[in-house]
Amino acid sequence: MKFLNDMSLNKKLWGLFTMVIFSITLLLMISLYLILNLKSTIVELSTVQVPAVRNMTLVDMAHDGLRAVALEAILISQNPSPEKIESIKTELKEKTTLMRQYINSFNQLKVDDEIKAQTATAIPKVEDYILMAEKLVHDSTDGKSKDLI
């Protein structure tokens, strides 16, 4: 501490000023780094993760709709009418188109390789589900419902 007593007031103020400027510069650099890191996280969240969750939620909802269409087709087969059959076939086409569209939208996202690998194993099963629903609807609307029940 003796060296501080030997320093003039001018040198002490310049030393303090230098330390304050250095501290502010260091805080500025740390803040800038954290802001840029946060920005990249927000961009990734808004361009990849939220759309991925949205598309998978829409696929799940389309799955529920497709299941409802298949059930309705079985029920219609018990008391068929041309209007109901045409309506159910139109609804089937809409649901399957939407489901495939949502899956394609998901595949176009730049998600992690691990997520891509997991969905790559599930997508063929979803496609099989769509094909089974289409077959069930076509069989039940073409008078083959006795084989289904």
PDB file of N, CA, C and O in Angstrom, residues 20 40 45-46 57-59 78 85 98 108 144:
ATOM      1  N   VAL A  20     -11.747   1.389 -14.540  1.00  0.00           N
ATOM      2  CA  VAL A  20     -13.175   1.504 -14.857  1.00  0.00           C
ATOM      3  C   VAL A  20     -13.407   1.261 -16.342  1.00  0.00           C
ATOM      4  O   VAL A  20     -14.318   0.520 -16.730  1.00  0.00           O
ATOM      5  N   SER A  40     -28.883 -16.442 -31.637  1.00  0.00           N
ATOM      6  CA  SER A  40     -28.826 -17.665 -32.442  1.00  0.00           C
ATOM      7  C   SER A  40     -29.771 -18.726 -31.886  1.00  0.00           C
ATOM      8  O   SER A  40     -30.392 -19.473 -32.639  1.00  0.00           O
ATOM      9  N   LEU A  45     -34.806 -21.604 -32.486  1.00  0.00           N
ATOM     10  CA  LEU A  45     -36.089 -21.955 -31.879  1.00  0.00           C
ATOM     11  C   LEU A  45     -37.248 -21.571 -32.795  1.00  0.00           C
ATOM     12  O   LEU A  45     -38.154 -22.363 -33.026  1.00  0.00           O
ATOM     13  N   SER A  46     -37.203 -20.377 -33.348  1.00  0.00           N
ATOM     14  CA  SER A  46     -38.329 -19.903 -34.149  1.00  0.00           C
ATOM     15  C   SER A  46     -38.355 -20.464 -35.562  1.00  0.00           C
ATOM     16  O   SER A  46     -39.415 -20.539 -36.172  1.00  0.00           O
ATOM     17  N   THR A  57     -47.555 -31.843 -34.357  1.00  0.00           N
ATOM     18  CA  THR A  57     -48.886 -31.717 -33.751  1.00  0.00           C
ATOM     19  C   THR A  57     -49.959 -31.819 -34.827  1.00  0.00           C
ATOM     20  O   THR A  57     -50.988 -32.479 -34.633  1.00  0.00           O
ATOM     21  N   LEU A  58     -49.723 -31.182 -35.962  1.00  0.00           N
ATOM     22  CA  LEU A  58     -50.690 -31.251 -37.067  1.00  0.00           C
ATOM     23  C   LEU A  58     -50.784 -32.666 -37.631  1.00  0.00           C
ATOM     24  O   LEU A  58     -51.882 -33.111 -37.999  1.00  0.00           O
ATOM     25  N   VAL A  59     -49.662 -33.389 -37.682  1.00  0.00           N
ATOM     26  CA  VAL A  59     -49.698 -34.789 -38.124  1.00  0.00           C
ATOM     27  C   VAL A  59     -50.536 -35.609 -37.155  1.00  0.00           C
ATOM     28  O   VAL A  59     -51.354 -36.442 -37.573  1.00  0.00           O
ATOM     29  N   GLN A  78     -72.818 -49.681 -43.128  1.00  0.00           N
ATOM     30  CA  GLN A  78     -74.003 -50.373 -42.631  1.00  0.00           C
ATOM     31  C   GLN A  78     -75.285 -49.814 -43.253  1.00  0.00           C
ATOM     32  O   GLN A  78     -76.281 -50.520 -43.355  1.00  0.00           O
ATOM     33  N   ILE A  85     -71.071 -41.697 -49.132  1.00  0.00           N
ATOM     34  CA  ILE A  85     -69.869 -42.357 -49.644  1.00  0.00           C
ATOM     35  C   ILE A  85     -68.950 -41.344 -50.322  1.00  0.00           C
ATOM     36  O   ILE A  85     -67.744 -41.335 -50.098  1.00  0.00           O
ATOM     37  N   LEU A  98     -53.357 -33.725 -46.322  1.00  0.00           N
ATOM     38  CA  LEU A  98     -52.847 -32.871 -45.246  1.00  0.00           C
ATOM     39  C   LEU A  98     -51.753 -33.581 -44.453  1.00  0.00           C
ATOM     40  O   LEU A  98     -50.719 -32.985 -44.126  1.00  0.00           O
ATOM     41  N   GLN A 108     -38.511 -30.955 -44.465  1.00  0.00           N
ATOM     42  CA  GLN A 108     -37.753 -29.838 -45.036  1.00  0.00           C
ATOM     43  C   GLN A 108     -37.071 -28.979 -43.972  1.00  0.00           C
ATOM     44  O   GLN A 108     -36.212 -28.169 -44.300  1.00  0.00           O
ATOM     45  N   LYS A 144     -67.533 -54.057 -49.283  1.00  0.00           N
ATOM     46  CA  LYS A 144     -66.768 -55.171 -48.704  1.00  0.00           C
ATOM     47  C   LYS A 144     -66.704 -55.076 -47.194  1.00  0.00           C
ATOM     48  O   LYS A 144     -65.814 -55.632 -46.572  1.00  0.00           O
TER      49      LYS A 144
END
